[in-house]
Structures are given as C-alpha cells and as structure tokens.
XYZ file of C-alpha atoms in Angstrom:
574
model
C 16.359 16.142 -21.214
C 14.622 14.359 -18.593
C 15.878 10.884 -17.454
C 13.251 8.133 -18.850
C 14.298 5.665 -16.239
C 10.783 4.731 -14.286
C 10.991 6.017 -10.253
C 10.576 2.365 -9.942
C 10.689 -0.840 -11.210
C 8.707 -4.309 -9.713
C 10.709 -7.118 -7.609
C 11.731 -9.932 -10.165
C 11.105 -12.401 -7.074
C 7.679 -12.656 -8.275
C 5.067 -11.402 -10.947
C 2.090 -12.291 -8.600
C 1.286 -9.874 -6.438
C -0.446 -11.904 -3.962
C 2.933 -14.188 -3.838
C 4.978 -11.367 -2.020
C 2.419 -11.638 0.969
C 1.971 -14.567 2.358
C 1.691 -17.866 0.414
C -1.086 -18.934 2.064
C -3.141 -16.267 1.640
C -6.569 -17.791 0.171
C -6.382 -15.726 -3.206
C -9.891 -14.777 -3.103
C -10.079 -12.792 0.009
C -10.661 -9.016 -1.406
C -7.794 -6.542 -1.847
C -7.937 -4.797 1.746
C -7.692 -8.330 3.268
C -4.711 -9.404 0.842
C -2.890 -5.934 1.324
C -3.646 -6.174 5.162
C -2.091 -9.297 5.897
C 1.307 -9.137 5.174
C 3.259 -11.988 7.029
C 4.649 -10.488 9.819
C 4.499 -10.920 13.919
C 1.936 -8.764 16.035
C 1.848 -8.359 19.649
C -0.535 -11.094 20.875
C -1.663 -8.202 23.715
C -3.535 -6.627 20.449
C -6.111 -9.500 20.723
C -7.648 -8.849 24.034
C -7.231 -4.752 22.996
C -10.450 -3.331 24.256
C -9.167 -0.645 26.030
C -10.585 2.272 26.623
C -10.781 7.371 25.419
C -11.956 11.156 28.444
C -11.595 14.044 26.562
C -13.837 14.728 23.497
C -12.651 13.963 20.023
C -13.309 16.877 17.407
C -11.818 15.054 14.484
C -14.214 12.668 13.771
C -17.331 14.268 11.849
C -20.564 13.652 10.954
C -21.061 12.762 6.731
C -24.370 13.114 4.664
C -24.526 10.273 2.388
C -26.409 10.649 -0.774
C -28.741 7.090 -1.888
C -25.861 4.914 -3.255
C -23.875 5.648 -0.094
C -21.290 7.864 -1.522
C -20.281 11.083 -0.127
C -22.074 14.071 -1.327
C -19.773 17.081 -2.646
C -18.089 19.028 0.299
C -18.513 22.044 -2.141
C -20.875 22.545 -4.835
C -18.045 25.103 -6.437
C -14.937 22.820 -6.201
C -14.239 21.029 -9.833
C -11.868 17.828 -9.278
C -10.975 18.270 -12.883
C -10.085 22.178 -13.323
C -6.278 22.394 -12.398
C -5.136 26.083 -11.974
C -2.197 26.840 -14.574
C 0.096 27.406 -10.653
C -1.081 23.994 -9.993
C 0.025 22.350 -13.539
C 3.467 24.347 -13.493
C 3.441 22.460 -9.744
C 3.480 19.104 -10.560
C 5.446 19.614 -13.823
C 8.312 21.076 -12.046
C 7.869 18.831 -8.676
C 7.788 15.405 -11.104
C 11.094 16.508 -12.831
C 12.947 17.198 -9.655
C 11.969 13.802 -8.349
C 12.957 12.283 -11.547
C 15.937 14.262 -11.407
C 16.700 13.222 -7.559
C 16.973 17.173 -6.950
C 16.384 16.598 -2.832
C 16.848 20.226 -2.462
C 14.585 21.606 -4.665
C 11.934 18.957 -4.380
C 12.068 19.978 -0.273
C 11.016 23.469 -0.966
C 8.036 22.586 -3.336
C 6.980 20.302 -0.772
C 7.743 22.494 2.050
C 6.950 26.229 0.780
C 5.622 26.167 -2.710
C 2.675 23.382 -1.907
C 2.232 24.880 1.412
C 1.728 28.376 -0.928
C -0.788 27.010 -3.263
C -2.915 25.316 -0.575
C -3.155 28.420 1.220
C -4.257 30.707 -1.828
C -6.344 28.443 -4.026
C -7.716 25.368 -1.697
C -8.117 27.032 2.115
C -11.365 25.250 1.596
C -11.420 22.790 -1.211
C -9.382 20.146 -1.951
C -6.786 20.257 -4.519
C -7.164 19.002 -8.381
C -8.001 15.372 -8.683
C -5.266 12.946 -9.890
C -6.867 12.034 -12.707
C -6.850 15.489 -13.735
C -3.586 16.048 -13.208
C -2.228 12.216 -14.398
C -1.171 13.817 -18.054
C 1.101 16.137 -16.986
C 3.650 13.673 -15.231
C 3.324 11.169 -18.080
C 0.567 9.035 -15.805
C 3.557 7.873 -13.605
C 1.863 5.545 -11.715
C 4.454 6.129 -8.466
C 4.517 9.925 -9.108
C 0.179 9.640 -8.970
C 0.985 7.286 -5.672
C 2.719 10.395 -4.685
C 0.455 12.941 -5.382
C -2.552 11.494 -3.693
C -0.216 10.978 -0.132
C -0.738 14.696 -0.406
C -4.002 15.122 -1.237
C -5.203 13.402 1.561
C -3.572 15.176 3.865
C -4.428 18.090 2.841
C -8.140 17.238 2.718
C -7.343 16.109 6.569
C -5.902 19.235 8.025
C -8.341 21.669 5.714
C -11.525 19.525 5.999
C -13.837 17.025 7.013
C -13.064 13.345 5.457
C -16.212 11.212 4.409
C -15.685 8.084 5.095
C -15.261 6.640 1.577
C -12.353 9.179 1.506
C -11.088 7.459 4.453
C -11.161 4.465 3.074
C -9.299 5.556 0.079
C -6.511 6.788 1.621
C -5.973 3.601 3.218
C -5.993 1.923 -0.187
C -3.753 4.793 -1.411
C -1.398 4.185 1.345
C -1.353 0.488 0.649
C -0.388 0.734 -3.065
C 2.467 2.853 -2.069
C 3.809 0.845 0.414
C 3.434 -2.106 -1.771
C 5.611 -0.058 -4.235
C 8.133 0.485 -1.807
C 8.366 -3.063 -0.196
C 8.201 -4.897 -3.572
C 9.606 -2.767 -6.188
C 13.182 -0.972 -6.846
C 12.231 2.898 -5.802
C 15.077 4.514 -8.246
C 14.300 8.122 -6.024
C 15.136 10.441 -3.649
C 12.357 12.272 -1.137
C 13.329 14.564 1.255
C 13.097 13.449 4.890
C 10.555 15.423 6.095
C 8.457 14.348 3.514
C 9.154 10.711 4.207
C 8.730 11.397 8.119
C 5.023 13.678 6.950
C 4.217 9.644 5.567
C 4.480 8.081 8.599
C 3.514 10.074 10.950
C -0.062 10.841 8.758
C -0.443 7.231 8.087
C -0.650 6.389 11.924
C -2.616 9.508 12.224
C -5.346 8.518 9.884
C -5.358 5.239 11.713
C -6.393 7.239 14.740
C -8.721 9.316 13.366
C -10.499 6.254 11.315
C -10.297 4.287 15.039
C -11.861 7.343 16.898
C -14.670 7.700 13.877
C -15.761 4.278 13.514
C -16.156 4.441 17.488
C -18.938 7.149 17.601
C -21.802 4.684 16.152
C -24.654 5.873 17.556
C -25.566 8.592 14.647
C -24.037 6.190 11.957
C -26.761 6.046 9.432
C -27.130 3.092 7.040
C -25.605 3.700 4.485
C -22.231 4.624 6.796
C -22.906 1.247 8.533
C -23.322 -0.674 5.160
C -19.810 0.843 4.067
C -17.637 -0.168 7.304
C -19.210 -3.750 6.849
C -18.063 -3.660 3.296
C -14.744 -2.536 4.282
C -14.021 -4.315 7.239
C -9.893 -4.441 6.282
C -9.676 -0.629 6.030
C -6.951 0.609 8.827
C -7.128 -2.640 10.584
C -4.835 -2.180 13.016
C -2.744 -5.209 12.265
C -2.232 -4.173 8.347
C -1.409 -0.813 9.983
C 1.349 -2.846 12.560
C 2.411 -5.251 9.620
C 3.229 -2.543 7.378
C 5.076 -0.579 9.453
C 7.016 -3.802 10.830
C 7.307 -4.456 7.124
C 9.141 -1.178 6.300
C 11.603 -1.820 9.268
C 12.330 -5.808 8.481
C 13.034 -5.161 4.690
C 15.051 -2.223 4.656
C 17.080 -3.329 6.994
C 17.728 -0.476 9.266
C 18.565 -1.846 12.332
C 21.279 -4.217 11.006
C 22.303 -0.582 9.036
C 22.141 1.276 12.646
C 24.378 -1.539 14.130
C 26.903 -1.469 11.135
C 26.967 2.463 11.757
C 27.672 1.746 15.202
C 30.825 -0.283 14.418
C 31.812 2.343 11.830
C 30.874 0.118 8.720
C 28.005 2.668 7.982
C 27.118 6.778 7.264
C 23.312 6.383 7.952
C 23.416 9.320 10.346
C 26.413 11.436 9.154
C 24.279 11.909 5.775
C 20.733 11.766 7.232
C 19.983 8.688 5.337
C 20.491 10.032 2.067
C 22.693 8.046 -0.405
C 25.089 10.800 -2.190
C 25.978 7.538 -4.656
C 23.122 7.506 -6.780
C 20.637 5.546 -4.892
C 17.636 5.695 -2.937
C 17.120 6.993 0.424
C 13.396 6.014 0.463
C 13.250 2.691 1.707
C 15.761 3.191 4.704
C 14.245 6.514 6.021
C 10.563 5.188 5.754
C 11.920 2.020 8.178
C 13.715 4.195 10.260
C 10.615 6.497 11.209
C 8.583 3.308 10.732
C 10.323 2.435 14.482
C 8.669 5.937 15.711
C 5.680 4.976 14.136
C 5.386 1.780 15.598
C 6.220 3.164 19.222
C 3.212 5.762 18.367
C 0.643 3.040 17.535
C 1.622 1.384 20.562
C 1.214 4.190 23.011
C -2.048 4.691 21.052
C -2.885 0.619 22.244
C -1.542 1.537 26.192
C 1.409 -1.354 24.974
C 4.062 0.839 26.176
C 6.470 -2.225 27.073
C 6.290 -2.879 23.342
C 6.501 0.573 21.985
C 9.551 1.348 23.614
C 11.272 -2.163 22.731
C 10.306 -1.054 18.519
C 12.104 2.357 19.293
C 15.168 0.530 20.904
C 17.759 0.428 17.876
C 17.445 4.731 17.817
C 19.874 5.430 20.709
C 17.876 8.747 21.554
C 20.997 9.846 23.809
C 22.753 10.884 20.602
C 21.880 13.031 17.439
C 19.864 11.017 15.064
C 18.246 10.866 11.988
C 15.262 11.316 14.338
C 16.306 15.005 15.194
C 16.647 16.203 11.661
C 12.935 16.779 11.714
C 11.498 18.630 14.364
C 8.374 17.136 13.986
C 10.139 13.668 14.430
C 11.830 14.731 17.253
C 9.354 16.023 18.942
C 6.793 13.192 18.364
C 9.576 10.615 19.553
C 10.656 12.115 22.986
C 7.091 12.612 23.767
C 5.733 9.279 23.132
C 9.104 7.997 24.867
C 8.404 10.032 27.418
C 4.661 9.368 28.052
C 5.499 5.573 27.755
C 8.409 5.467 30.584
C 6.016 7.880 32.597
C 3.313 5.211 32.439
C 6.194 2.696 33.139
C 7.154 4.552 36.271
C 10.835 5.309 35.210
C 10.300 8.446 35.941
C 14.236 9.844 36.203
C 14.235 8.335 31.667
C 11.140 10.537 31.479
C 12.479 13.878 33.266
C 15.600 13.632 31.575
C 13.969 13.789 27.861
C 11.245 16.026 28.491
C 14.157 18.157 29.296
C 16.190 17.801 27.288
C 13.809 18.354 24.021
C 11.629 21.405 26.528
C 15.154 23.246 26.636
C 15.333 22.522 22.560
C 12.301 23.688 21.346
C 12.553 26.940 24.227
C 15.712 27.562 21.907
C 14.995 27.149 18.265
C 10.930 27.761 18.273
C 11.614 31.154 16.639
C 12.973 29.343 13.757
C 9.588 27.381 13.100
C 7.556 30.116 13.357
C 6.836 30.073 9.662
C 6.614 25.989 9.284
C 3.479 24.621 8.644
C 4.004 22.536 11.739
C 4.419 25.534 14.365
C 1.409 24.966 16.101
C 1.417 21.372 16.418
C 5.242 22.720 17.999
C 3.576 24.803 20.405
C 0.673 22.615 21.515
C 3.671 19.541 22.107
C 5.432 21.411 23.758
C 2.669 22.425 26.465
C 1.623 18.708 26.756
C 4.919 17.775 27.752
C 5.202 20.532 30.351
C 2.168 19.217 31.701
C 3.672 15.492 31.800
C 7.033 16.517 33.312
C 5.119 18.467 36.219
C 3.491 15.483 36.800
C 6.693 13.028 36.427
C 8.411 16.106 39.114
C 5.357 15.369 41.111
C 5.472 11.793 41.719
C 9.320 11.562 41.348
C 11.348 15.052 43.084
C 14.183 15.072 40.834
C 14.513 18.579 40.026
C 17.921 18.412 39.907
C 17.795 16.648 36.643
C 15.662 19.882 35.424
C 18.097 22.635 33.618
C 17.087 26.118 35.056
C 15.738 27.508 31.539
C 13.088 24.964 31.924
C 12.418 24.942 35.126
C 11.469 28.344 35.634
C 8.949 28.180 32.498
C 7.571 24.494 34.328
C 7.286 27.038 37.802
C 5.208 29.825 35.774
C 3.338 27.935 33.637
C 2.506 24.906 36.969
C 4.202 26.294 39.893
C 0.958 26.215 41.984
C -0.453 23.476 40.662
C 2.634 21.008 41.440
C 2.422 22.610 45.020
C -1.258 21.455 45.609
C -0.002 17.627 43.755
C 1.747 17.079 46.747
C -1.343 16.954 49.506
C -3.469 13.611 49.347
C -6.935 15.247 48.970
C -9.595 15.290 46.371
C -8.101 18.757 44.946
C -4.637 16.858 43.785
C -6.367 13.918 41.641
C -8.257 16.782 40.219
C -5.083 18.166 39.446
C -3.570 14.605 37.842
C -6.818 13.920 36.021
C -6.772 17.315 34.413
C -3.371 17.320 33.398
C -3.022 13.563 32.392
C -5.899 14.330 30.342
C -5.212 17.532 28.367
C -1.232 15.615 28.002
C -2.208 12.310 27.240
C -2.260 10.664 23.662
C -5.260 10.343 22.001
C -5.617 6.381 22.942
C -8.213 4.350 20.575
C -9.679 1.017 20.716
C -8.702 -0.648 17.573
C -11.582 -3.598 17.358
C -14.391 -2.926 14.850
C -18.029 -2.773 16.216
C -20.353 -4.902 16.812
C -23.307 -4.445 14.279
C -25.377 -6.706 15.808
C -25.919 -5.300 19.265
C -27.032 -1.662 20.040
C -24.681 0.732 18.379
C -23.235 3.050 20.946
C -20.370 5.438 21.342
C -17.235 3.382 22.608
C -14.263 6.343 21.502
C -13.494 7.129 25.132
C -13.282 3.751 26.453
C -9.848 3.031 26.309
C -8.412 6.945 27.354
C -10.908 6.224 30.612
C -8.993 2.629 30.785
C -6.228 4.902 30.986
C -6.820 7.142 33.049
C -8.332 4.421 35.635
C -4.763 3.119 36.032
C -2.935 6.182 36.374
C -4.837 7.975 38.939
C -4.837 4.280 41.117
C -0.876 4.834 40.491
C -0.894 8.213 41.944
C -3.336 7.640 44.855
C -0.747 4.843 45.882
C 1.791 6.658 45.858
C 0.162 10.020 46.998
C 0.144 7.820 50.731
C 3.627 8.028 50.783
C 4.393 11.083 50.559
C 4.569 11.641 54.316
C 7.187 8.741 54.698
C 9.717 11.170 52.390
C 8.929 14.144 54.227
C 9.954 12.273 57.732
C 13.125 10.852 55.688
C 14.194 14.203 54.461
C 14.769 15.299 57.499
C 16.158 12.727 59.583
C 19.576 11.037 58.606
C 18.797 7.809 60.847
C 15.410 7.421 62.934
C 13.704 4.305 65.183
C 11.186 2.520 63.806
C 9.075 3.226 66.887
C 9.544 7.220 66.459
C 8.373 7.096 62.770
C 5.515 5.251 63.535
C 5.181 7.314 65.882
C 5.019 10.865 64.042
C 3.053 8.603 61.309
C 0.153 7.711 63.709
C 0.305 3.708 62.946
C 1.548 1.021 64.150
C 5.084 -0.685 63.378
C 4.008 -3.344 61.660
C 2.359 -1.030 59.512
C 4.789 1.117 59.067
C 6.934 -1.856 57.479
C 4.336 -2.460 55.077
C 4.749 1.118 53.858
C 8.545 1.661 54.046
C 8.334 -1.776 51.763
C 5.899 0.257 49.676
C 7.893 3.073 49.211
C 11.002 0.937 48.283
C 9.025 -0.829 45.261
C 7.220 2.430 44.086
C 10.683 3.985 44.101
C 11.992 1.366 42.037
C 11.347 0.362 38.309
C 12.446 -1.984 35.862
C 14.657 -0.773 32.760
C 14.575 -1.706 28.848
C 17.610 -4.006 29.894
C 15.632 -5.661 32.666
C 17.685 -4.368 35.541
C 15.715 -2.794 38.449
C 16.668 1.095 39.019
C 15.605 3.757 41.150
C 13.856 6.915 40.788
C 14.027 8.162 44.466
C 15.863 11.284 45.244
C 15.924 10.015 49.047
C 16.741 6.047 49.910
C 17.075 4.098 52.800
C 17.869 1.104 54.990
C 17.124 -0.739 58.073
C 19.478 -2.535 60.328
C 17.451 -3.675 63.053
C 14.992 -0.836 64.014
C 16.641 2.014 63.131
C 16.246 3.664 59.772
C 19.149 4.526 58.254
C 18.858 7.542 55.165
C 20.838 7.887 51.904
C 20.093 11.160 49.951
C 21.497 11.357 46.991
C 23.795 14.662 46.142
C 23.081 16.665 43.619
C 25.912 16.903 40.634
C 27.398 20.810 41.030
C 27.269 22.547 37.289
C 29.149 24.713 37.099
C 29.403 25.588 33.508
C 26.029 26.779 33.145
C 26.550 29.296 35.649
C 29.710 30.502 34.684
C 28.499 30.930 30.991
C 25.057 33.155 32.326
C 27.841 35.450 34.264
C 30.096 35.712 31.243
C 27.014 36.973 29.447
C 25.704 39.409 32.126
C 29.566 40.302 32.178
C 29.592 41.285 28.369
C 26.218 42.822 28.783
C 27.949 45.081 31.296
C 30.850 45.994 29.389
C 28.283 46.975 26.179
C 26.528 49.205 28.639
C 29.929 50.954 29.718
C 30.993 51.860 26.393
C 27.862 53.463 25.104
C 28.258 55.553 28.204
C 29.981 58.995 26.718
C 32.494 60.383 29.665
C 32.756 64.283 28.994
C-alpha cells in the first residue's frame, strides 16, 4: 500500500501566495511579474549589463506562428494525449518510488529507463502531455510539476522550442520552485536529477537570452508575445530564485556546521537517511554553481566566484558526485579566474579535473551526458593552453595532461608566444571556440529598428581579452632576458631591449603588475614563474624551483616493472 501522505504540503506562514514574496508587491502586477520578484539582493552591475556574443548561436530557431500567435504543431503525427502503455507503466512506477522515497530506483528510471523510452518512442516528438498522463499519478500536482521539468528538456535537447513553449517552461519552473521555497517537500530526488534542474534552468535562460536577441526575422505575432511576456526568464527572477534556493535552505550555514563537525552534508551527499528531504538542500547547494554560471554568462566573474565561495573546491564535494556538476563548476571557475588573471587558481583546476575526466571517461561512455563530457573537456584544454601561454607554469601541469595539452596544442602554444598578427589569431580562435556562451540579458527595444544584438556581449568579451593578451604579449621579451640572467644592469637590458632606461622601468613595472593578481581573500599573489628586484641599477632574479615528485615517477616504474615481470613469465624456457 502506497503512503497517502502528499510529496508536499504549503507553508502555514501564509495562505496568500503573493504574501511569501514581497509585501509590497502591488497585487495586480501579472503572475510572471509576482513570481519574478522575489525579495532578494541583485548585483547592481546587472543594471548597466549590455554587454556583448562571436561565434554563431545554433540554438535559437526560427518558429511559424499560426493567426492567434500560437505555435503550429512540430508534427502533424505526434498526439499529446495518446500515452504508450511503456509510458503509463513509467510514470506509475516512477510516482510510487518517489512517494516511496526509493532514491535508488527512482535514479535509474530517471537515468536509464526515461533515457530508454525517449530514445525508442519520442527521437522526434515530444513525450505524452501532462494532462494526459495527470490520472495515472492521482493528478499530484508536485508529481505533474515534476513531470513537465522533464518534458521540457526533452523537447530542448530533441527539438526546436516555440517560443510559447519557452515561456511555459519558465512558468513551469516557477511553480516548482515556489513549491519548494514555500511548501514542506516530504521527498527524496536523486542528485543528479536535482543538479539536471539547475543546470537546465540557467540553460533555458541562455537559450531564451540568445533567442529574443536575433530580432530581425521576429514576425508579429513573435513580437506581440515577448511584449506580453515581458517577465519570462528575466534575468533577475532567474538570480532571485536561485539566491532564493541558497538563503532558505540554508546551505552555507549547513557547509560551515559540517566544517566544525556539527554536520554530514557531504559524507551522505546531501541525502537525509532519517526520513526527510534532501530536496531543498541539494537544489541550494547547486543553486551556488548555478549562480556562478549566470554570472560568467553576465562577464561578473568577481561575483560568480564570491556565490561559489562556501564549496571549498580543494576537497571532495557534493559538487563531484555528479560529473556533470563537476565538470560545469571547475570550468566556469576556471574561465572566471582566467579572465581574473589568477592564472596559477586556473592551471591548477583545469588540471586537476583534465587528469579526472582522462581517467574515468570510459565510465560515461553510456551516460546521456558523454558528449557534453567530451566537448568540456576540449574547451578546457583550449583555456589551459591559453592560461600556460600567458602564465609558464607547467610545472603545476601533471604529465598525463600535459602530453595530451602538447598533441592536441603543442604548435599552437609555440606560435602564442611571438607578438605578431598570427598569435591573436591564435587567442581569438581559441578564446572563442572555449568561451561560455555570454548573453545580454536586457529585453529589446520594440520601438527602434529591430536588429540582431546575440553577439554583442561575447565580442565585449573578446575585446577585453585580446587587449589583455596584446599587453602582455610585449613582455614577453623582458622574461626571456630574465631567464637567463641571475642579476643584469639596467643599462645592458635596455640595451639588448633596444629602448631606453626610463622605458625600460616602465615595463619591468609592467611586468610586476601583470604578474600579479588579486585573490578571493583580497591579498595580492603572483602568477610569475620568474620574479625580480632592483637595488639600484642592477636587476636582481628570483626563479622559483620547481617541487621534485617523486611519487609519480616511482609509481609509472613500478608499473613498467610489473609489466616486465608479466612478460618474463609467459616466456616458456625449454
């Protein structure tokens, strides 16, 4: 007998919605502006966000309209109301595992047996709608909440979203987070379902951003509907809700707690093995991920990293129980302190996460997420080649991953190092196939010529970086001189530099502050491999030594050793 306990119940604080946002809120405004404005800080950098996109952006597609401005039918075949029996057994048997807070089972229905189904009966239709389906889990509002998080998705990664649909899953997203900030969720989810939430919420925010942008084909009828719905993904309802998740459940007071032993977040990857729920707590905790996503996304990298401080990424997290977590968090942690200039934080979690995924890839080669593995994992290759580039630290490199960086951008890095029109080639290209896909968040205006703005903010972007790199591409003769001289004039540098002392100054200074950054603590740090001083005119050089490993070689001859030995005795002596 199933339990008959609801998966949720509402807050007793209040039986007006609109008096769980804030009080002021004029109780007129529609439901998108209600639901967008919860009462939470923003970054006051968002309001002077028009930043800028180089690279084309495929996921943003042109929709017929039919007269009353609704989407016409993506397939004349596909019946929303015909549910498959495989499809009714489905969300029979995935309803009582949720209501039965089965984790296990309810992970490999949402991992393998959906997966399955999408693959054999909707490659290229959506699945049933949730009206047709309601019946069969007792019309459980939260289950229904549920069900649609996944039919969106899959209508994103199998086909092309109108923008009505669009529009609905932001209002679908918004009555399940409303569920989860104001109600009592009595239910379990697996993580990686809980991380799939986030992560596609912010991704639908940056398709819908990247869509709206591209207004020069927008017909009426496309135009009407984005006037009428204003308050879909906004990007502060996206920012509030996520901040939302964090402040009420609580998880960085829980992650401090943990760290002073009053607290078994991480030992049980936020699942509560007394009866409760786990859903609250895990959707704040990738909320911070999410939040330093969206930021990246806005070029507000200060701010990203600061949401993503109380994960100490140093350590085994809840974080690195998904892969597709993990991966998503060193990258944009990466990118961020790359576009921050702390290049030796960068380096040392690209990797750190390169050398993970070269390790366990062969164990994802069946997960629906393998290719977004793959393609990650290439981008961030790209970014450490140019992080090695700007900032020789290959010492921080293991040897695994080095070699792959060497055959996959050996020549490439070689030709970064020359100040010539060939090596900003090189950055642009690279910066631009690694980058994020950064958006411009403000709506358009419909009263002046509608043009194409999607690209504005990645050229923004890319504008900076490359006036970065050409800055510090003129120094790269000043470490070649100081890697080979342990103390030198002033006059002799200036000398083999062709300028004049005073000029020379200005660059050594140069080199010191490029070479130099300041960390999430606010204490300045260097990234240079080779330092230096001068005491009167002569230039004194410090180069940092290397730290000597010696475990990893002695494990690689231990193995060649034993390979050896294996060898020998399949050798029959007559």
């Amino acid at each position: 007998m199933l339990s008959q306990q609801p998966l949720y119940v509402e807050a007793q604080t209040s039986k007006n919605p609109t008096d769980l946002l804030c009080p002021s809120l004029n109780p007129n405004l529609s439901s998108h502006t209600r639901l967008a404005q919860l009462t939470l800080p923003i970054c006051p950098l968002l309001l002077c966000s028009t930043m800028a996109t180089g690279y084309d952006y495929d996921d943003a597609t042109a929709v017929n309209y039919d007269d009353q401005g609704g989407p016409q039918r993506q397939d004349l075949g596909y019946d929303p109301n015909f549910v498959p029996d495989s499809v009714k057994s489905f969300v029979v048997h995935l309803y009582r595992h949720i209501r039965e807070k089965n984790v296990y089972e309810i992970h490999q229905m949402y991992e393998t047996s959906f997966q399955t189904l999408s693959e054999r009966l909707f490659k290229e239709t959506p699945w049933p709608s949730v009206d047709a389906v309601a019946h069969y889990v007792d019309n459980d509002h939260v289950f229904c909440l549920l069900y649609r998080e996944m039919w969106f998705r899959h209508l994103y990664a199998r086909l092309s979203p109108t923008l009505k649909q669009r529009i609905d899953s932001w209002d679908n997203y918004c009555s399940l987070f409303q569920v989860v900030l104001h109600g009592v969720v009595n239910m379990q989810l697996p993580n990686q379902w809980l991380w799939d939430m986030v992560d596609e919420f912010v991704y639908q925010f940056q398709s819908f951003c990247q869509y709206r942008a591209k207004m020069k084909n927008k017909t009426e009828q496309e135009i009407a509907l984005l006037r009428q719905h204003d308050q879909a993904w906004n990007v502060y309802g996206v920012l509030n809700f996520l901040q939302a998740l964090v402040e009420k459940s609580m998880i960085i007071q829980i992650l401090e707690h943990e760290k002073q032993g009053l607290e078994q977040f991480t030992a049980t990857d936020g699942y509560d093995y007394n009866g409760g729920s786990n859903v609250l707590k895990v959707l704040g905790y990738f909320s911070m991920v999410g939040l330093l996503r969206v930021h990246c996304l806005l070029g507000d990298y200060h701010t990203g990293l600061k949401c993503l401080l109380p994960i100490d990424i140093s350590q085994q997290g809840v974080y690195t129980s998904v892969i597709g977590s993990h991966i998503t968090t060193i990258y944009h942690y990466g990118f961020a302190n790359l576009m921050l200039r702390r290049y030796v934080d960068a380096i040392r979690e690209f990797n750190k996460i390169l050398l993970y995924i070269y390790k366990t890839k062969q164990y994802h080669q069946k997960s629906p997420q393998y290719e977004q593995i793959l393609k990650k994992n290439e981008q961030m290759y790209a970014l450490l080649a140019i992080c090695l580039s700007l900032c020789p630290q290959v010492k921080l490199v293991e040897e695994t991953v080095n070699s792959q960086l060497r055959e996959k951008y050996g020549e490439k890095m070689i030709r970064m190092q020359r100040y010539d029109d060939e090596a900003f080639a090189i950055y642009d290209e690279l910066f631009s196939y690694a980058c994020p896909k950064f958006i411009t968040p403000s709506a358009p205006s419909f009263e002046e010529p509608l043009i194409n703005y999607n690209q504005d903010a990645y050229r923004l972007q890319l504008k900076l970086f490359l006036y970065e790199v050409k800055q510090q591409q003129l120094l790269s003769g000043v470490r070649t001189f100081l890697k080979v001289y342990s103390t030198i004039s002033l006059a002799k540098l200036a000398n083999y530099m062709e300028v004049d002392e005073p000029t020379l100054r200005t660059i050594l200074m140069t080199y010191k502050h490029k070479t130099h950054a300041v960390d999430s603590e606010g204490k300045i740090i260097s990234n240079a491999d080779v330092d230096f001083y001068i005491d009167d005119d002569m230039i004194h050089v410090i180069e940092s030594k290397p730290l000597k490993r010696y475990g990893d070689y002695f494990l690689r001859q231990i193995v060649k050793l034993e390979g050896v030995i294996n060898d020998m005795d399949r050798i029959k002596l007559e």
